[in-house]
mmCIF file of C-alpha atoms and ligand atoms in Angstrom:
data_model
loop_
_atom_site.group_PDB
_atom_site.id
_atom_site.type_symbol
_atom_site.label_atom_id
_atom_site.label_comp_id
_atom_site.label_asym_id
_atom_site.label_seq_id
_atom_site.Cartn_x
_atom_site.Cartn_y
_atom_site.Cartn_z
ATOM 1 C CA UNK A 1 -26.717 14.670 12.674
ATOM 2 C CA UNK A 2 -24.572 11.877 12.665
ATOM 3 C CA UNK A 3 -23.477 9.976 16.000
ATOM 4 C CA UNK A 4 -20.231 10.456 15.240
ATOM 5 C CA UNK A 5 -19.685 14.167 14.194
ATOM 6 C CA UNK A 6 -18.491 15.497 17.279
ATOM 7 C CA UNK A 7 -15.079 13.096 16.910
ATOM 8 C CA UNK A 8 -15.360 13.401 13.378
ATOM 9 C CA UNK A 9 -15.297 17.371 13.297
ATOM 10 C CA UNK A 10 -12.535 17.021 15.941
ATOM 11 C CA UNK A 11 -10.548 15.037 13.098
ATOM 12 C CA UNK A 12 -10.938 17.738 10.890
ATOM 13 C CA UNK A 13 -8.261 19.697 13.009
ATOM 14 C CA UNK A 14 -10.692 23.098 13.758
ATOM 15 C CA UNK A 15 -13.927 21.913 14.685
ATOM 16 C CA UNK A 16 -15.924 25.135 13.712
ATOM 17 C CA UNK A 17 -13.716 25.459 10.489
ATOM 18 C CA UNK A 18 -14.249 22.013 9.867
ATOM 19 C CA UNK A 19 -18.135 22.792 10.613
ATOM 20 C CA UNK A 20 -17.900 26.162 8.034
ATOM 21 C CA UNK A 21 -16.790 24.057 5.395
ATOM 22 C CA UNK A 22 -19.003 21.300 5.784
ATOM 23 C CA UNK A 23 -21.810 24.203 5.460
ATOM 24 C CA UNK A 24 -20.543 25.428 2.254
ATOM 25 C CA UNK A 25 -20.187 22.275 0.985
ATOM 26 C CA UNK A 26 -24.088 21.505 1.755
ATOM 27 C CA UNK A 27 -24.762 24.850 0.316
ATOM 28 C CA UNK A 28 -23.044 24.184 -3.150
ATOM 29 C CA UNK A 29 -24.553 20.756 -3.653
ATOM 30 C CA UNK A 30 -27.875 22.708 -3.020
ATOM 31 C CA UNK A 31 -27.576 24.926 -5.403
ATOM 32 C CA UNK A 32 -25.749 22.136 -8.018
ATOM 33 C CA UNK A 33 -29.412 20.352 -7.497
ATOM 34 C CA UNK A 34 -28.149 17.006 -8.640
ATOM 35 C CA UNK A 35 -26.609 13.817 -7.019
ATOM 36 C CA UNK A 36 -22.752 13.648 -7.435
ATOM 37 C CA UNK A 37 -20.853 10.899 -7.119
ATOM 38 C CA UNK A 38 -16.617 11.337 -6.682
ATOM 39 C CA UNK A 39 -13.599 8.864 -6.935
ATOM 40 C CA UNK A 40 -10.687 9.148 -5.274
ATOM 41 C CA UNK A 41 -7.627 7.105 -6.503
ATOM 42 C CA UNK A 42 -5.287 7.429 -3.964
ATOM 43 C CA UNK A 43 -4.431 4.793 -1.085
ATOM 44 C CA UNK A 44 -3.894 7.399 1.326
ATOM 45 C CA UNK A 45 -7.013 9.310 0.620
ATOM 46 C CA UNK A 46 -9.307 6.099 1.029
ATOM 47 C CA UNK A 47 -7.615 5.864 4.939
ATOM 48 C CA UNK A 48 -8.311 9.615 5.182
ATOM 49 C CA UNK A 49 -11.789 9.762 4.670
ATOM 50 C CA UNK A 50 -12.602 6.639 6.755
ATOM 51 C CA UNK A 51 -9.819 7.298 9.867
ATOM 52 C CA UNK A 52 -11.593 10.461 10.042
ATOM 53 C CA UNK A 53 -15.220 9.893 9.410
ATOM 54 C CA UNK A 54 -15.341 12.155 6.529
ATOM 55 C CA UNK A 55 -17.553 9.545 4.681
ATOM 56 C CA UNK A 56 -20.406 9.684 7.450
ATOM 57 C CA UNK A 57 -20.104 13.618 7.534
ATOM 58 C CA UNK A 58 -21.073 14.108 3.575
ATOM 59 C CA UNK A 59 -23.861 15.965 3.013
ATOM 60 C CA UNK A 60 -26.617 13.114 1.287
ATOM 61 C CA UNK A 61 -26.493 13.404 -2.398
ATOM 62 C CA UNK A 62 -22.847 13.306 -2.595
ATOM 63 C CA UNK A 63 -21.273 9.452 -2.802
ATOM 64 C CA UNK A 64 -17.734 8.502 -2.236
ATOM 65 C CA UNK A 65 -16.231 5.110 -4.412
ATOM 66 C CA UNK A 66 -12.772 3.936 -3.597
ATOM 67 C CA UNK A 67 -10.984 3.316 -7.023
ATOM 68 C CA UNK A 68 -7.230 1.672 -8.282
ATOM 69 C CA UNK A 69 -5.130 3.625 -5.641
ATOM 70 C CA UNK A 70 -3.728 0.943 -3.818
ATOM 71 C CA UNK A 71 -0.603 -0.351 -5.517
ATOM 72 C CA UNK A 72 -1.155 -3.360 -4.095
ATOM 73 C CA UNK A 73 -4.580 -4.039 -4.663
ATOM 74 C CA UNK A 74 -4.011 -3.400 -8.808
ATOM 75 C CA UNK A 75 -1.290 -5.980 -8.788
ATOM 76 C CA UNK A 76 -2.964 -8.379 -11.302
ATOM 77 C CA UNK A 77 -3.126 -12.171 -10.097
ATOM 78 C CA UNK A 78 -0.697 -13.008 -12.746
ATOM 79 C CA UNK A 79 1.949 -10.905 -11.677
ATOM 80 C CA UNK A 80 1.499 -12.504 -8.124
ATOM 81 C CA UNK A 81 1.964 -15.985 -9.486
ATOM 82 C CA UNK A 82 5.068 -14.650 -11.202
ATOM 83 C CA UNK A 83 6.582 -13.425 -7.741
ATOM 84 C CA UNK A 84 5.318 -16.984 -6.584
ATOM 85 C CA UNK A 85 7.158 -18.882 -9.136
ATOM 86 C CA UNK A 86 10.185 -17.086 -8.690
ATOM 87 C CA UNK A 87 10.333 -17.509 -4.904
ATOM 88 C CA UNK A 88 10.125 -21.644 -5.586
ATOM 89 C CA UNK A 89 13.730 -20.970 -7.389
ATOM 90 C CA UNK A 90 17.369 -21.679 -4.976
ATOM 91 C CA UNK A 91 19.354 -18.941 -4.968
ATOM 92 C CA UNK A 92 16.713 -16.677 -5.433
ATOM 93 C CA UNK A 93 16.314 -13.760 -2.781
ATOM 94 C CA UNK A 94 13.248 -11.786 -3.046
ATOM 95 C CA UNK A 95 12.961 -8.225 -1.513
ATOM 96 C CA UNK A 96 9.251 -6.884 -1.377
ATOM 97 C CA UNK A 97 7.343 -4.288 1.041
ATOM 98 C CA UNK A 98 5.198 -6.293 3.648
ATOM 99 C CA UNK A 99 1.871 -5.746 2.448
ATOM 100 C CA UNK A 100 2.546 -7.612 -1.283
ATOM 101 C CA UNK A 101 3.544 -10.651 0.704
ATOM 102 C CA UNK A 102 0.099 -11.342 2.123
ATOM 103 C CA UNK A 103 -1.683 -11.179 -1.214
ATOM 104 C CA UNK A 104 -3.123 -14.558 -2.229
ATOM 105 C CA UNK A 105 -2.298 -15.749 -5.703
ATOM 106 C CA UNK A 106 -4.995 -17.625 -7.259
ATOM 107 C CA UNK A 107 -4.607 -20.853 -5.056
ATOM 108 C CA UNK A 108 -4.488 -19.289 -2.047
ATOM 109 C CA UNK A 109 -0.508 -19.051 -1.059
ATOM 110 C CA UNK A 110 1.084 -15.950 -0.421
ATOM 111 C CA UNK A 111 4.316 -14.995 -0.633
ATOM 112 C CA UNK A 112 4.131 -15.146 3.091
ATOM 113 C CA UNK A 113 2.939 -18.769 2.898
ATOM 114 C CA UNK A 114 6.190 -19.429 0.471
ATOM 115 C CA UNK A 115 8.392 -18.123 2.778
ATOM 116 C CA UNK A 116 7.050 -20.454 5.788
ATOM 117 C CA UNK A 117 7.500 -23.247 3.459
ATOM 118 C CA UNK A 118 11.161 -22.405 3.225
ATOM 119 C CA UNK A 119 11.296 -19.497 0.569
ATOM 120 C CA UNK A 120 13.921 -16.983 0.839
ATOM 121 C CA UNK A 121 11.587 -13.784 1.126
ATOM 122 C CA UNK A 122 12.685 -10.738 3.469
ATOM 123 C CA UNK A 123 10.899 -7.704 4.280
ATOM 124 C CA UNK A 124 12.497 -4.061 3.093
ATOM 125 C CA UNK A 125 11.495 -0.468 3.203
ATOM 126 C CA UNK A 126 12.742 1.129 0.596
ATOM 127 C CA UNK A 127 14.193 -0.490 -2.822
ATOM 128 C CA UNK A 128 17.878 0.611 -1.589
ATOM 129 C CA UNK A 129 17.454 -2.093 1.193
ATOM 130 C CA UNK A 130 16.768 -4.292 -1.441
ATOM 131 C CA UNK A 131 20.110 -2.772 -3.182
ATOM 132 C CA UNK A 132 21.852 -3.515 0.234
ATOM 133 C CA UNK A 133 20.653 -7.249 0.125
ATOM 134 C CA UNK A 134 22.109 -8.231 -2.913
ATOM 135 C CA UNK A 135 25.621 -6.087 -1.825
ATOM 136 C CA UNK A 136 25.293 -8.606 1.341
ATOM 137 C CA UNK A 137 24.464 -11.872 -0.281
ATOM 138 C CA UNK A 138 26.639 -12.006 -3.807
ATOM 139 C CA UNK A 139 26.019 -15.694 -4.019
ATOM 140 C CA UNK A 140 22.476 -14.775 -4.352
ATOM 141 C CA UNK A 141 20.370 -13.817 -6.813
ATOM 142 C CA UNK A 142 18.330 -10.532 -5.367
ATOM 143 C CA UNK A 143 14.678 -9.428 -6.994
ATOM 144 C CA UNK A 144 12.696 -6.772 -6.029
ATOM 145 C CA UNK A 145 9.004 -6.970 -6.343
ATOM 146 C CA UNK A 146 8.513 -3.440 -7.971
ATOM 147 C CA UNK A 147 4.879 -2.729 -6.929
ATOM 148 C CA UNK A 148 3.913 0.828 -6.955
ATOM 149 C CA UNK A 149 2.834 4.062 -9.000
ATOM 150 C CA UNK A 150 4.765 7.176 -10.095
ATOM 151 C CA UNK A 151 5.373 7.760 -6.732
ATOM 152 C CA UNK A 152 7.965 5.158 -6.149
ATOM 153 C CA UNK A 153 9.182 4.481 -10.004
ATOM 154 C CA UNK A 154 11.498 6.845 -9.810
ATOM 155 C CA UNK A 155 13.419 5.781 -6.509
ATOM 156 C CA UNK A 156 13.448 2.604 -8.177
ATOM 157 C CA UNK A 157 15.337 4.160 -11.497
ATOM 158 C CA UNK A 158 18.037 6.125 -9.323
ATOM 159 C CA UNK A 159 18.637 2.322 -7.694
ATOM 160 C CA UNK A 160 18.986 1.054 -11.264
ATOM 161 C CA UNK A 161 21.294 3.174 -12.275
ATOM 162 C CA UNK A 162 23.488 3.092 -9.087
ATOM 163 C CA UNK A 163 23.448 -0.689 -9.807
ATOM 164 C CA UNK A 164 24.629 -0.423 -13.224
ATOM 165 C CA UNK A 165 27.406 2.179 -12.231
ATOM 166 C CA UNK A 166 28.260 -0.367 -9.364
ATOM 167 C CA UNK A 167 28.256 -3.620 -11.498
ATOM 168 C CA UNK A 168 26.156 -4.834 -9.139
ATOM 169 C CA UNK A 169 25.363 -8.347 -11.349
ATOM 170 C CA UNK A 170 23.327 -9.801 -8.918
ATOM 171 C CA UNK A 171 19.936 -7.540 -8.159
ATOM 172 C CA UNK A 172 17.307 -7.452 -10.366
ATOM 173 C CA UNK A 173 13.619 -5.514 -10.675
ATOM 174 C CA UNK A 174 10.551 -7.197 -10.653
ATOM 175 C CA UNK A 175 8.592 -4.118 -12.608
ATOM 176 C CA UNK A 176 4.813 -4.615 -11.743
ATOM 177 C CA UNK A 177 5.126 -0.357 -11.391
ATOM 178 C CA UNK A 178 1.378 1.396 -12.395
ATOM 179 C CA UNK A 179 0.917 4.693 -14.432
ATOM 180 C CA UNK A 180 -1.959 6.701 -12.655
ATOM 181 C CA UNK A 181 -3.329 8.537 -15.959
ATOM 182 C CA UNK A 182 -4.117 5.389 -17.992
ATOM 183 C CA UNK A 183 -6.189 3.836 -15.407
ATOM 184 C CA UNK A 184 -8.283 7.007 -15.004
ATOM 185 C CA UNK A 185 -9.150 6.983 -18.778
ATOM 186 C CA UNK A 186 -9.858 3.211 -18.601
ATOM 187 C CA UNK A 187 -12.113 3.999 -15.581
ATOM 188 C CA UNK A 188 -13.752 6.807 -17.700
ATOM 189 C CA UNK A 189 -14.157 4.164 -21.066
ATOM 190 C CA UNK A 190 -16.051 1.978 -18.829
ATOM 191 C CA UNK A 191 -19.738 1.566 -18.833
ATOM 192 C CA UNK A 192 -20.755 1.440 -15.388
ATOM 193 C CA UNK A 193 -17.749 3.557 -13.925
ATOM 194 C CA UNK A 194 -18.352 6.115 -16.330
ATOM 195 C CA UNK A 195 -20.759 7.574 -14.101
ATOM 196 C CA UNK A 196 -18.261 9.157 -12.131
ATOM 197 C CA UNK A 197 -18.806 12.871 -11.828
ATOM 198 C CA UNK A 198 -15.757 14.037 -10.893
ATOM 199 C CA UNK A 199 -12.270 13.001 -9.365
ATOM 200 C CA UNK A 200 -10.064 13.716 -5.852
ATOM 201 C CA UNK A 201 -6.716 13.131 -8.077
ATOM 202 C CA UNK A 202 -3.451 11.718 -5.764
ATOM 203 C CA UNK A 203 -1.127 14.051 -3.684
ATOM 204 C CA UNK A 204 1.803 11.911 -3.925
ATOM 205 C CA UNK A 205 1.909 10.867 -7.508
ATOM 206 C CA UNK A 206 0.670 14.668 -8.530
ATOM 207 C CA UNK A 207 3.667 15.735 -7.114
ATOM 208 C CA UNK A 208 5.920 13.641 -9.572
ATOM 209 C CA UNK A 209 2.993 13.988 -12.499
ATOM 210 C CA UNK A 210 1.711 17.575 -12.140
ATOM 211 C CA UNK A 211 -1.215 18.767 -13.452
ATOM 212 C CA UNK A 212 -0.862 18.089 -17.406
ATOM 213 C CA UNK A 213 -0.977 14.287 -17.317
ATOM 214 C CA UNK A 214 -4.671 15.077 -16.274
ATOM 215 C CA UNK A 215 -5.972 17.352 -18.973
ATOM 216 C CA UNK A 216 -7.611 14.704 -20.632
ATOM 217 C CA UNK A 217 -10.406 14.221 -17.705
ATOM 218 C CA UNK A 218 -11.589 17.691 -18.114
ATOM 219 C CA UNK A 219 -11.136 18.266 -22.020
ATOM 220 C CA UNK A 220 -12.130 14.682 -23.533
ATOM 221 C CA UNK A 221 -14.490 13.425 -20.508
ATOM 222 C CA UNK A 222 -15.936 17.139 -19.030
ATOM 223 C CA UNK A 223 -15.119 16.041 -15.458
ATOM 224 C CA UNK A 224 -13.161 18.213 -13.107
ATOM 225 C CA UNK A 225 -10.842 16.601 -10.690
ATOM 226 C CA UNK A 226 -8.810 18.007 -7.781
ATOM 227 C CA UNK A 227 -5.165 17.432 -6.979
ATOM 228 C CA UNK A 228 -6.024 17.027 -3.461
ATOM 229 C CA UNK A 229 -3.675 16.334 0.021
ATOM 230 C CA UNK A 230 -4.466 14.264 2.324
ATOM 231 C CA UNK A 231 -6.324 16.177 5.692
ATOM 232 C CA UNK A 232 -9.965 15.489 6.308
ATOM 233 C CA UNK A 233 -10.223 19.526 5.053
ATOM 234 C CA UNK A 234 -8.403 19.212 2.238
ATOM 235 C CA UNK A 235 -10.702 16.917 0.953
ATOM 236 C CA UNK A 236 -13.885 18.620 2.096
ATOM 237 C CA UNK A 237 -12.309 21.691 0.015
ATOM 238 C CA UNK A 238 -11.561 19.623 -2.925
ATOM 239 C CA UNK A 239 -15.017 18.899 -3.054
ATOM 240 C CA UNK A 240 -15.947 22.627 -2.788
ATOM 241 C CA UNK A 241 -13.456 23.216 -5.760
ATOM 242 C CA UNK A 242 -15.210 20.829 -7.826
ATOM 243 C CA UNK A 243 -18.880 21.934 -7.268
ATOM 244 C CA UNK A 244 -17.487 25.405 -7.671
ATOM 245 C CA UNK A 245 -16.178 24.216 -11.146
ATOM 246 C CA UNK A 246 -19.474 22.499 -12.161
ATOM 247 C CA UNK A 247 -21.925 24.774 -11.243
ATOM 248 C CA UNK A 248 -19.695 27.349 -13.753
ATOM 249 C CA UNK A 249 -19.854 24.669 -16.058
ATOM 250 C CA UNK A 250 -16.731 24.932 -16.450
ATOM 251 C CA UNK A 251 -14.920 21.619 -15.770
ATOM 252 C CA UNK A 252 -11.421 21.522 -14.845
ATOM 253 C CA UNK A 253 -8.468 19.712 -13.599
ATOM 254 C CA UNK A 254 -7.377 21.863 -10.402
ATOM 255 C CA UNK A 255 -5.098 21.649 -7.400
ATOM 256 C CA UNK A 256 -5.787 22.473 -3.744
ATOM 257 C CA UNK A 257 -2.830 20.526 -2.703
ATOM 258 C CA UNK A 258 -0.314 23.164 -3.417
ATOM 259 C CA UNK A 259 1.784 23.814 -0.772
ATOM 260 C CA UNK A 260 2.977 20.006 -1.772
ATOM 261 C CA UNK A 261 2.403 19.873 -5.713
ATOM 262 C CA UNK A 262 3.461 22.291 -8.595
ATOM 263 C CA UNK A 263 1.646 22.674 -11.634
ATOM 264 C CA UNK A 264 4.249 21.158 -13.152
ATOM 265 C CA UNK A 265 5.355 18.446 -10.890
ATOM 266 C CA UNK A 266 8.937 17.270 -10.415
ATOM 267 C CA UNK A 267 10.657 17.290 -13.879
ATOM 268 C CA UNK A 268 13.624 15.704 -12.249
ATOM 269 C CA UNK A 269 12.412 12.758 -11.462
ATOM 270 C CA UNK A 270 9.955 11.834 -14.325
ATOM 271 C CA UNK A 271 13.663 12.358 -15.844
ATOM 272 C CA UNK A 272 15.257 9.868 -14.058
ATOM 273 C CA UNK A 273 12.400 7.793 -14.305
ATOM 274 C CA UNK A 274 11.746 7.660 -18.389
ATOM 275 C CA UNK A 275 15.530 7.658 -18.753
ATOM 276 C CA UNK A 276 15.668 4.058 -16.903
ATOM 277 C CA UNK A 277 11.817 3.055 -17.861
ATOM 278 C CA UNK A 278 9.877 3.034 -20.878
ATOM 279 C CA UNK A 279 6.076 2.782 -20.889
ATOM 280 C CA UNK A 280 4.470 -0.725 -21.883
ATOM 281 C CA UNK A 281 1.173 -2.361 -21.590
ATOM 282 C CA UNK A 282 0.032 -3.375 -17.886
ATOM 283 C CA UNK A 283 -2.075 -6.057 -16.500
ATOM 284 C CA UNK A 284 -4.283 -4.325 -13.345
ATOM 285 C CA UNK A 285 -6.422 -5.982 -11.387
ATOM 286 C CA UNK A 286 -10.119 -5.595 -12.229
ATOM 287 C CA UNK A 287 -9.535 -3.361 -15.005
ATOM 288 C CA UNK A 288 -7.634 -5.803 -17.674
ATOM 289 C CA UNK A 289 -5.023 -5.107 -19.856
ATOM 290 C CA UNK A 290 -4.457 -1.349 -20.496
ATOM 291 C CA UNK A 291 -2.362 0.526 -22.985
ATOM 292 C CA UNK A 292 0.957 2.056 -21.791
ATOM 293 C CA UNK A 293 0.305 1.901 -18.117
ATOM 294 C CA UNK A 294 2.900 0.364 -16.369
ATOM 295 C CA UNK A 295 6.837 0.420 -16.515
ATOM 296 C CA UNK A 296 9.607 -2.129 -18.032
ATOM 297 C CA UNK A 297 13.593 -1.584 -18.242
ATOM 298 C CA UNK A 298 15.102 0.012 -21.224
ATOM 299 C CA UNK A 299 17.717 -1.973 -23.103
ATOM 300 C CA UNK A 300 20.383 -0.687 -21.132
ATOM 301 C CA UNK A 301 18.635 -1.709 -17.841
ATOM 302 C CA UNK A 302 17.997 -5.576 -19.699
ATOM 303 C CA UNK A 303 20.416 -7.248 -17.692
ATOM 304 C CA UNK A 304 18.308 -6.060 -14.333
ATOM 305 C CA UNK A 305 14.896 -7.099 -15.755
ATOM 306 C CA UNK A 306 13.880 -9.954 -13.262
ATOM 307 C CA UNK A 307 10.996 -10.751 -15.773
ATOM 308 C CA UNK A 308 13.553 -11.403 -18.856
ATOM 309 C CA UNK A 309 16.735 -12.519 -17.234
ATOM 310 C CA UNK A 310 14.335 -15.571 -15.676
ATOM 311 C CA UNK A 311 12.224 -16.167 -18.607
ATOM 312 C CA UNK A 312 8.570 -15.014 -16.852
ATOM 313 C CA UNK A 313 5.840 -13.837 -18.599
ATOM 314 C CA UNK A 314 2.126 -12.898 -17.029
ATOM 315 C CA UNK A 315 0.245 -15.778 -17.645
ATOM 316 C CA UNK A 316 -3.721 -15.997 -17.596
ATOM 317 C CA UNK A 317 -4.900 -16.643 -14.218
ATOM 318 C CA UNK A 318 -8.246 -16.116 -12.397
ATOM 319 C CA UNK A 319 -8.754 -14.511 -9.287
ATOM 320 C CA UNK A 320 -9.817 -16.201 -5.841
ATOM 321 C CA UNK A 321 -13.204 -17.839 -6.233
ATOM 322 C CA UNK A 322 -16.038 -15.039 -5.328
ATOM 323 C CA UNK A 323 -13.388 -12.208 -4.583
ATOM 324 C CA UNK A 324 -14.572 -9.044 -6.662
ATOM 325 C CA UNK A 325 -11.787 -6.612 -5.403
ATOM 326 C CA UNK A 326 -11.787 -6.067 -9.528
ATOM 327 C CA UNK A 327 -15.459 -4.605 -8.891
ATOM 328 C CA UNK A 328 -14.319 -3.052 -5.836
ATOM 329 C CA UNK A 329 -11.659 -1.221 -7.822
ATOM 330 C CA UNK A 330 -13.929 0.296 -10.013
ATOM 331 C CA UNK A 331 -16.266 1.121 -8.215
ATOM 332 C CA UNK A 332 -18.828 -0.466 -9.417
ATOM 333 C CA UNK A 333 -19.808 -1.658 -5.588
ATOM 334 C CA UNK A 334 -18.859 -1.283 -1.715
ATOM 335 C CA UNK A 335 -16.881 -3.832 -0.340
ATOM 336 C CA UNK A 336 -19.901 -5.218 1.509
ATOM 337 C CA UNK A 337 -21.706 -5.886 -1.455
ATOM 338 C CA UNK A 338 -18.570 -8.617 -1.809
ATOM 339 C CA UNK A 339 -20.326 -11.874 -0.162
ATOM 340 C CA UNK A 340 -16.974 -12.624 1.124
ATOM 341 C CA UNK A 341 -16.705 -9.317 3.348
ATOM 342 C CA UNK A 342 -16.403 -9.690 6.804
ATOM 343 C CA UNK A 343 -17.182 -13.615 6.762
ATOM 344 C CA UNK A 344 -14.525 -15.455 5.088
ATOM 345 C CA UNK A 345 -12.607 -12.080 4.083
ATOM 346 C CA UNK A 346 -11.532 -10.242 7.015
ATOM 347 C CA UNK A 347 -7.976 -8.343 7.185
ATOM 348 C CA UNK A 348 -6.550 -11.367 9.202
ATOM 349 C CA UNK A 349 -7.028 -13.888 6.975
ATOM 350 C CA UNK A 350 -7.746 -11.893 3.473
ATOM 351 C CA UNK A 351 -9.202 -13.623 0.103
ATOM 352 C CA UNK A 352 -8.302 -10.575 -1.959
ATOM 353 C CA UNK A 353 -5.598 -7.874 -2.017
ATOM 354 C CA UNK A 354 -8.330 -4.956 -1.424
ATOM 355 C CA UNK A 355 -8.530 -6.771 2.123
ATOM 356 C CA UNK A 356 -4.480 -6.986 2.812
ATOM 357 C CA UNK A 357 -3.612 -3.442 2.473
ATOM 358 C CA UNK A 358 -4.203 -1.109 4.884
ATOM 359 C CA UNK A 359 -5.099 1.157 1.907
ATOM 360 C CA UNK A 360 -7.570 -1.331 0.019
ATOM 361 C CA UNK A 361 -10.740 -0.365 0.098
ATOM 362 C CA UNK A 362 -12.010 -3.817 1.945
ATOM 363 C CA UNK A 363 -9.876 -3.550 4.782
ATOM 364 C CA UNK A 364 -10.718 0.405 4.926
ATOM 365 C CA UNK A 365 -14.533 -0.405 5.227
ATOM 366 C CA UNK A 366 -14.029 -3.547 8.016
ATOM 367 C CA UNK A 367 -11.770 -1.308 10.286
HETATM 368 FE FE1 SF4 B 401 -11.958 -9.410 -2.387
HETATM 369 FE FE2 SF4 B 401 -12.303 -9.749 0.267
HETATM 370 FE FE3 SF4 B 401 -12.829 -7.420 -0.804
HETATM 371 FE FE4 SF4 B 401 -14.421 -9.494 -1.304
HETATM 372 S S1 SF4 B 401 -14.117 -8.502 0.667
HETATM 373 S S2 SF4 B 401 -13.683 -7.994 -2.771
HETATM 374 S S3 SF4 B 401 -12.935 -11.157 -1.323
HETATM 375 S S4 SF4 B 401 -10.839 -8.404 -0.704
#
């Protein structure tokens, strides 16, 4: 038994329901007589399972990797030194959530180091704060850093189009948004990641997506994966849903997380979203260039693209000497397997984005 498992089970909410489901969990893998190795690709799932000790609970035989949940973390270095070369512009305001301002571009200044040196960078919560800036400053030029999945795309949209029905000439999008589904098939395309059996799919983005975006994993790949939410017990009966599904051979994409997600997610918003967005090809950290998997203004949205009203492109750029948050992102090893972890990396002073945000896998392992 693990030292921990008395505050662990406590985590789980019941203890002896936490303990019953840890049993049947043990009991499946038994009986499914074969190692198994999950992904989860969610942000919030990666805090879940450490906060809560979940990882140190799992019965041996079944491994947890940490893939491209953390919007964050997939921002590609390029897209960074874009942000960067904005903020050296006058008159330029840039709005971004707090965690993108501590990512290191590929020499080593942040967006937080920019604004020391006299950048005009402020901290919002929400893209209408951003909306709010540029209503405040109209001499100024106001960009918001996009950064973020299918989750917060659509917010973004319902700002665009307020801004266009409010003329409101001087805010602009910075679109480094992520589509969930193309990563995953990249992930499964890939050698050495390609040995994941089976995946704990996102609450949050499910609930925009639904279940269909996923079909793919089960019918081209013959892995299940489990729309999942976000309690220690969820997770642990995720896990039973997908041994369930594998020992009836039977792989499938599934959802435990309903009381949060429908089957077929929120029409509305993917609405809003495609009506303001079209799909184009995405730069992600660790995992390249990938088809149709992020999100760029229509030709009625134009004038609000940040990246062609200033003329930016992505440019090649390499990431910070010995950093493998690409790796990490894959899963194709544990943070500590990074020789930076813990010694020059560490969440105060971070090399890589995996080590800024509270959900990157880095910083999850060192706390
Ligand atoms: Fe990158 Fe730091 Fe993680 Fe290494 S420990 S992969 S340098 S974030």
């Amino acid at each position: 038994m693990k030292k921990n498992i008395f505050s662990s089970l406590r985590a789980l909410g019941d203890p002896s329901m936490g303990r019953a489901l840890l049993k049947k969990l043990e009991t499946l893998l038994g009986r499914y007589g074969q190692p198994l190795r999950f992904m989860e690709v969610c942000g919030t799932h990666t805090v879940s399972i450490f906060r809560s000790g979940l990882r140190s609970l799992l019965p041996p035989g079944l491994t947890h990797i940490s893939g491209p949940g953390c919007p964050v973390c997939v921002t590609h270095d390029s897209e960074i030194t874009a942000c960067l070369h904005l903020a050296k512009k006058t008159g330029i305001c840039l709005a971004s959530f707090g965690d993108l301002l501590r990512v290191p571009g590929p020499d080593g200044l942040s967006l937080k180091d920019a604004r020391a040196l006299g950048a005009w960078v402020e901290v919002i919560y929400s893209p209408q704060d951003a909306m709010a800036l540029a209503r405040k400053y109209r001499q100024a030029q106001v960009v918001f850093l996009g950064a973020g999945f299918e989750t917060t795309a659509p917010a973004v949209a319902a700002c665009l189009r307020l801004a266009k029905r409010e003329k409101l000439e001087n805010f602009y999008v910075l679109s480094l948004h992520k589509l969930v589904p193309p990563a995953l098939r990249a992930l499964l395309h890939d050698g050495d990641a390609g040995t994941v059996d089976a995946f704990i799919l996102p609450g949050h983005v499910s609930s925009i997506l639904g279940m269909e975006p996923y079909r793919f994993i089960a019918e081209e790949f013959l892995r299940p994966g489990v729309i999942t939410g976000f309690e220690p017990a969820d997770i642990i009966q995720a896990l039973i849903m997908t041994l369930q599904t594998l020992l009836e051979n039977r792989p499938a994409i599934l959802n435990q997380y309903s009381r949060a997600v429908s089957p077929q997610g929120n029409p509305k918003a993917r609405e809003i979203m495609l009506e303001v967005f079209r799909p184009q090809n995405a730069l992600w950290r660790g995992l390249g260039e990938l088809p149709a998997s992020g999100l760029t203004p229509r030709e009625d949205y134009a004038d609000f693209d940040a990246w062609r009203v200033f003329g930016l492109e992505p440019c090649e750029t390499a990431p910070p000497a010995g950093c493998r948050c690409g790796d990490v992102l894959k899963g194709k090893i544990n943070p500590p397997e990074c020789v930076l972890f813990a010694r020059a990396c560490t969440p105060a002073k971070p090399v890589g984005p995996c080590m800024v945000s509270s959900e990157g896998s880095c910083a999850a392992w060192y706390r």
